mmCIF file of C-alpha atoms in Angstrom:
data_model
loop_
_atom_site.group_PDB
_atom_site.id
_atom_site.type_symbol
_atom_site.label_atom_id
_atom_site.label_comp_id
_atom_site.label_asym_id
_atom_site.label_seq_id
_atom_site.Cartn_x
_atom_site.Cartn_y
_atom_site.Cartn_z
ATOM 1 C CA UNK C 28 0.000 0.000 0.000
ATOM 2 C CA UNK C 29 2.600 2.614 0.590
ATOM 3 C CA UNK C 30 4.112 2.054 -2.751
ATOM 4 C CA UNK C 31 0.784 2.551 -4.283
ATOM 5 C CA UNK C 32 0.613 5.827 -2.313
ATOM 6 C CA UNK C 33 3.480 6.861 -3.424
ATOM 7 C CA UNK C 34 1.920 7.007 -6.839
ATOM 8 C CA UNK C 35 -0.430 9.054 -6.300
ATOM 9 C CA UNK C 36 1.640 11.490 -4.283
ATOM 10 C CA UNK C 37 4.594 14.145 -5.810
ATOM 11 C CA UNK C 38 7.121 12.430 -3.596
ATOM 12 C CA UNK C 39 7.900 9.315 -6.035
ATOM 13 C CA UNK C 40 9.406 12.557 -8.256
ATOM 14 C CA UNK C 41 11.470 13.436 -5.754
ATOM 15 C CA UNK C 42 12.724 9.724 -4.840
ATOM 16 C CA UNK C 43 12.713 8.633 -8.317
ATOM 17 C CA UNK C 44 15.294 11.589 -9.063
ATOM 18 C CA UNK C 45 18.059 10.596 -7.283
ATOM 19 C CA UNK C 46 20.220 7.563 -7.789
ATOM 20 C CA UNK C 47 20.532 7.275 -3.821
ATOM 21 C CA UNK C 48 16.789 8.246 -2.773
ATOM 22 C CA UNK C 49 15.511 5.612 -5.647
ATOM 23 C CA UNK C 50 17.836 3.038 -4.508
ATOM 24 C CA UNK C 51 17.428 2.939 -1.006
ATOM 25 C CA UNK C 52 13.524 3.302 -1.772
ATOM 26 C CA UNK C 53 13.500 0.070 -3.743
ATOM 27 C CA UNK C 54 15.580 -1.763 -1.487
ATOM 28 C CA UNK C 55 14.063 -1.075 1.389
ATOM 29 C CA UNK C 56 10.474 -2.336 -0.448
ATOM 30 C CA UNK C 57 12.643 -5.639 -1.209
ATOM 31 C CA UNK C 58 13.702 -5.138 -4.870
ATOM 32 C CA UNK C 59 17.281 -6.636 -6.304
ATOM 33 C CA UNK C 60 17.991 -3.796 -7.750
ATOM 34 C CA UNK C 61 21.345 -2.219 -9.062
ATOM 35 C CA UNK C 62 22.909 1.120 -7.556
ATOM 36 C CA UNK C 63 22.793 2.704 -10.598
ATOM 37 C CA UNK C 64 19.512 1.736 -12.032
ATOM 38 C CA UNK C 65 18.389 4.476 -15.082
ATOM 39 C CA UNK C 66 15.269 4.272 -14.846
ATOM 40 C CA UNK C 67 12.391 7.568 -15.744
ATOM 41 C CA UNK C 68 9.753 8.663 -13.112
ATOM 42 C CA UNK C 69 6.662 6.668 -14.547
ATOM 43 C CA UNK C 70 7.531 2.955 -14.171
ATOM 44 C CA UNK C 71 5.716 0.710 -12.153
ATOM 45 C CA UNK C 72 7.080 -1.610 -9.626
ATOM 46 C CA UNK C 73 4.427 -4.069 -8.314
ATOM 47 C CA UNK C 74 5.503 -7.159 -5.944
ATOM 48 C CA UNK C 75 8.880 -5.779 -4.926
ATOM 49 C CA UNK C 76 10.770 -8.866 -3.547
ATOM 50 C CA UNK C 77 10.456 -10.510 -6.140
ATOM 51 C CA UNK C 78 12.227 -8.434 -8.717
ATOM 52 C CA UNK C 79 15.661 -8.865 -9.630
ATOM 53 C CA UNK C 80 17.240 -6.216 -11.941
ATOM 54 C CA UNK C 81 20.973 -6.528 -13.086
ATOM 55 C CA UNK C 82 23.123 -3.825 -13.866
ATOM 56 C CA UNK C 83 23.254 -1.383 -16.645
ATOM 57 C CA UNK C 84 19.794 -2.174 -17.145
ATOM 58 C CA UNK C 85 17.526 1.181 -18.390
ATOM 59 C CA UNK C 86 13.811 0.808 -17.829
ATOM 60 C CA UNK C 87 11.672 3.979 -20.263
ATOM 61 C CA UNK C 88 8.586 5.516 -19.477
ATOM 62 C CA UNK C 89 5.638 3.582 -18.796
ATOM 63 C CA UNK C 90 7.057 0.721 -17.823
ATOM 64 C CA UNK C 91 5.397 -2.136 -15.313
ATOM 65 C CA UNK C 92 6.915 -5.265 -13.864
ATOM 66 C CA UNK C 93 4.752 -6.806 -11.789
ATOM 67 C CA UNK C 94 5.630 -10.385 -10.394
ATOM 68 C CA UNK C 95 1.914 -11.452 -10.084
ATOM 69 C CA UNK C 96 -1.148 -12.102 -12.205
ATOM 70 C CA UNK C 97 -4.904 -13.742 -12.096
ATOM 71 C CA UNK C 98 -5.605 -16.816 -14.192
ATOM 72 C CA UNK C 99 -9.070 -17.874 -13.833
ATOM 73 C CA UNK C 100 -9.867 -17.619 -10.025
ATOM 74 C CA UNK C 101 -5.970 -17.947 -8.903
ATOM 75 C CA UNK C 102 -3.600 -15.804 -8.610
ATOM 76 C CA UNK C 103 0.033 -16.856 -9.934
ATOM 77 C CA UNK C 104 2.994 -15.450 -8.206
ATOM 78 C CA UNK C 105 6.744 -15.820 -10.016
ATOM 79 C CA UNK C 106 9.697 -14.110 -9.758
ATOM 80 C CA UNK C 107 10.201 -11.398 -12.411
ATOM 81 C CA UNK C 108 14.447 -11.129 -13.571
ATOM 82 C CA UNK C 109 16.298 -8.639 -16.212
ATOM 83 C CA UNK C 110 20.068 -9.208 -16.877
ATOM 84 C CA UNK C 111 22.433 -6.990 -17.366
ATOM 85 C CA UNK C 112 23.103 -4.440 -19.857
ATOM 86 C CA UNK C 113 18.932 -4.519 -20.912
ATOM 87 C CA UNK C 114 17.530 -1.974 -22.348
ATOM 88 C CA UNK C 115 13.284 -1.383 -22.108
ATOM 89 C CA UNK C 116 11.127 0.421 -24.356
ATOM 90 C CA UNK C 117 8.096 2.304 -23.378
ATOM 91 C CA UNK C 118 4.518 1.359 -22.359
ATOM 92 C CA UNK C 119 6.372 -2.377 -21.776
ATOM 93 C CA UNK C 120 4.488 -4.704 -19.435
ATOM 94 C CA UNK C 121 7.389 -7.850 -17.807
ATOM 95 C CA UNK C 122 4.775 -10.240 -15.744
ATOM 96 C CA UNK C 123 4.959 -12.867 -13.408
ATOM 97 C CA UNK C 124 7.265 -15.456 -14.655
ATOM 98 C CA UNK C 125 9.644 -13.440 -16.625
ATOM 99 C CA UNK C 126 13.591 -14.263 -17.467
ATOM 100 C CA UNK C 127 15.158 -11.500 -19.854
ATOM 101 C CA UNK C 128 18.538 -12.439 -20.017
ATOM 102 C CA UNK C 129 21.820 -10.164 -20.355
ATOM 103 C CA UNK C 130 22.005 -7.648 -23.181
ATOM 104 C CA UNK C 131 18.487 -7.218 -24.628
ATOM 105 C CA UNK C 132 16.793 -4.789 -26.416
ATOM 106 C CA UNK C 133 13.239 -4.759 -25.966
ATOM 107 C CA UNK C 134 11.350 -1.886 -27.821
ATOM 108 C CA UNK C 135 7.901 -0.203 -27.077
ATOM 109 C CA UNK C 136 4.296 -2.260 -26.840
ATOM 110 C CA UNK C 137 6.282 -5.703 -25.702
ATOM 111 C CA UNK C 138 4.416 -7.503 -23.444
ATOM 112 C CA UNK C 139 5.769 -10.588 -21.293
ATOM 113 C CA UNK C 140 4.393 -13.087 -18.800
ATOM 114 C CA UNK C 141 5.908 -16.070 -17.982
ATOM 115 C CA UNK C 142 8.605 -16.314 -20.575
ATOM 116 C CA UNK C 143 11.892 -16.510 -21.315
ATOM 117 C CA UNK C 144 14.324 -13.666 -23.863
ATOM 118 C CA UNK C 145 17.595 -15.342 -24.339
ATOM 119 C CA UNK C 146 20.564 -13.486 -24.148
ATOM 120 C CA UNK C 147 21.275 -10.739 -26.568
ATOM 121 C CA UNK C 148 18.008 -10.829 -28.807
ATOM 122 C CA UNK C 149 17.001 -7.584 -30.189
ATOM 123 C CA UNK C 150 12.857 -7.303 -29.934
ATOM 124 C CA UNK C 151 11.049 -4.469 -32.608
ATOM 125 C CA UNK C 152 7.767 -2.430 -31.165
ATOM 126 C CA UNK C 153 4.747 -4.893 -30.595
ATOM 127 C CA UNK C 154 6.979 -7.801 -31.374
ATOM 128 C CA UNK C 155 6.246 -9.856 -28.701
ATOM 129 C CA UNK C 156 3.034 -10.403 -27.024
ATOM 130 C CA UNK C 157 2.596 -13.900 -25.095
ATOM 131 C CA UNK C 158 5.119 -15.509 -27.271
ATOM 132 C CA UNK C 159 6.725 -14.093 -30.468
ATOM 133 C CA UNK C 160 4.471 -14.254 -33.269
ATOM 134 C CA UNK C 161 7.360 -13.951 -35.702
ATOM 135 C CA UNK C 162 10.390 -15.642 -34.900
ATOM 136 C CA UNK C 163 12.094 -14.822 -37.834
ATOM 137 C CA UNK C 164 12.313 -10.625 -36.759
ATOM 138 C CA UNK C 165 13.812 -12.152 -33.303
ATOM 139 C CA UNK C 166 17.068 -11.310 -34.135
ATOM 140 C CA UNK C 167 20.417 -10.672 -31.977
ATOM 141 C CA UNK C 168 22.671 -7.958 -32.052
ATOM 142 C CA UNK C 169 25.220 -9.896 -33.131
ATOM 143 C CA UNK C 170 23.262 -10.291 -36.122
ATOM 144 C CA UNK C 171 21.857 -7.075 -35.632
ATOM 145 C CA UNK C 172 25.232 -5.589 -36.212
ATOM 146 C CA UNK C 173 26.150 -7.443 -39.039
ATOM 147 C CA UNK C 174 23.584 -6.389 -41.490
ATOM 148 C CA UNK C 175 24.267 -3.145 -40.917
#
């Protein structure tokens, strides 16, 4: 509840400015979280403990993580864990479940829940949604890199 407060209140700007105030914010709620997380004022934590964030990971505007979920009449409760070196897009949504591995690029729209990005892939805007609909655009930056 006092995350949720937070929310609604102008002091998440002030916490969310500072590396130190942000850090010692999300610790103390029980995030794994990195020192220097970049991160902008509008994401979303929800289930605190169990998030796990590596370093060098950015997290854009509009971004949720949330470690739970309701299927049916239940509700499912997973760890949520980004790698290192990750960069996220936008208006993304990382649910219950979730394993994004070391150096990803997710872009805007890309929604997860219970799945797994292996290391390195490079993900366009609205590529994934419960699964990747098109494998073939699922593409590393290794490969990335060399058709360029």
């Amino acid at each position: 509840q006092l995350a949720r407060s937070l929310d609604l209140s102008l002091i998440k700007n002030v916490i969310f400015s500072f590396n130190l105030t942000r850090y010692l914010f999300l610790k103390a709620m029980g995030a794994k979280v990195p020192y220097k997380l970049v991160c902008s004022l509008g994401i979303s934590f929800v289930d605190y403990p169990l998030i796990e964030i590596g370093s060098n990971t950015n997290l854009n505007e509009s971004v949720m993580i949330s470690a739970h979920t309701s299927v049916g009449n239940k509700v499912l409760l997973k760890k949520v864990t980004i790698g290192s070196n990750v960069y996220v897009g936008f208006s993304c949504t990382i649910g219950a479940g979730t394993k994004i591995e070391n150096n990803c690029w997710i872009g805007p729209y890309n929604r997860f829940l219970m799945e797994r990005l292996p290391q390195g892939n490079v993900l366009e805007a609205f590529e994934w949604e419960r699964g990747n609909p098109d494998k073939k655009h699922n593409k590393t930056l290794k490969e990335k890199k060399e058709n360029t």
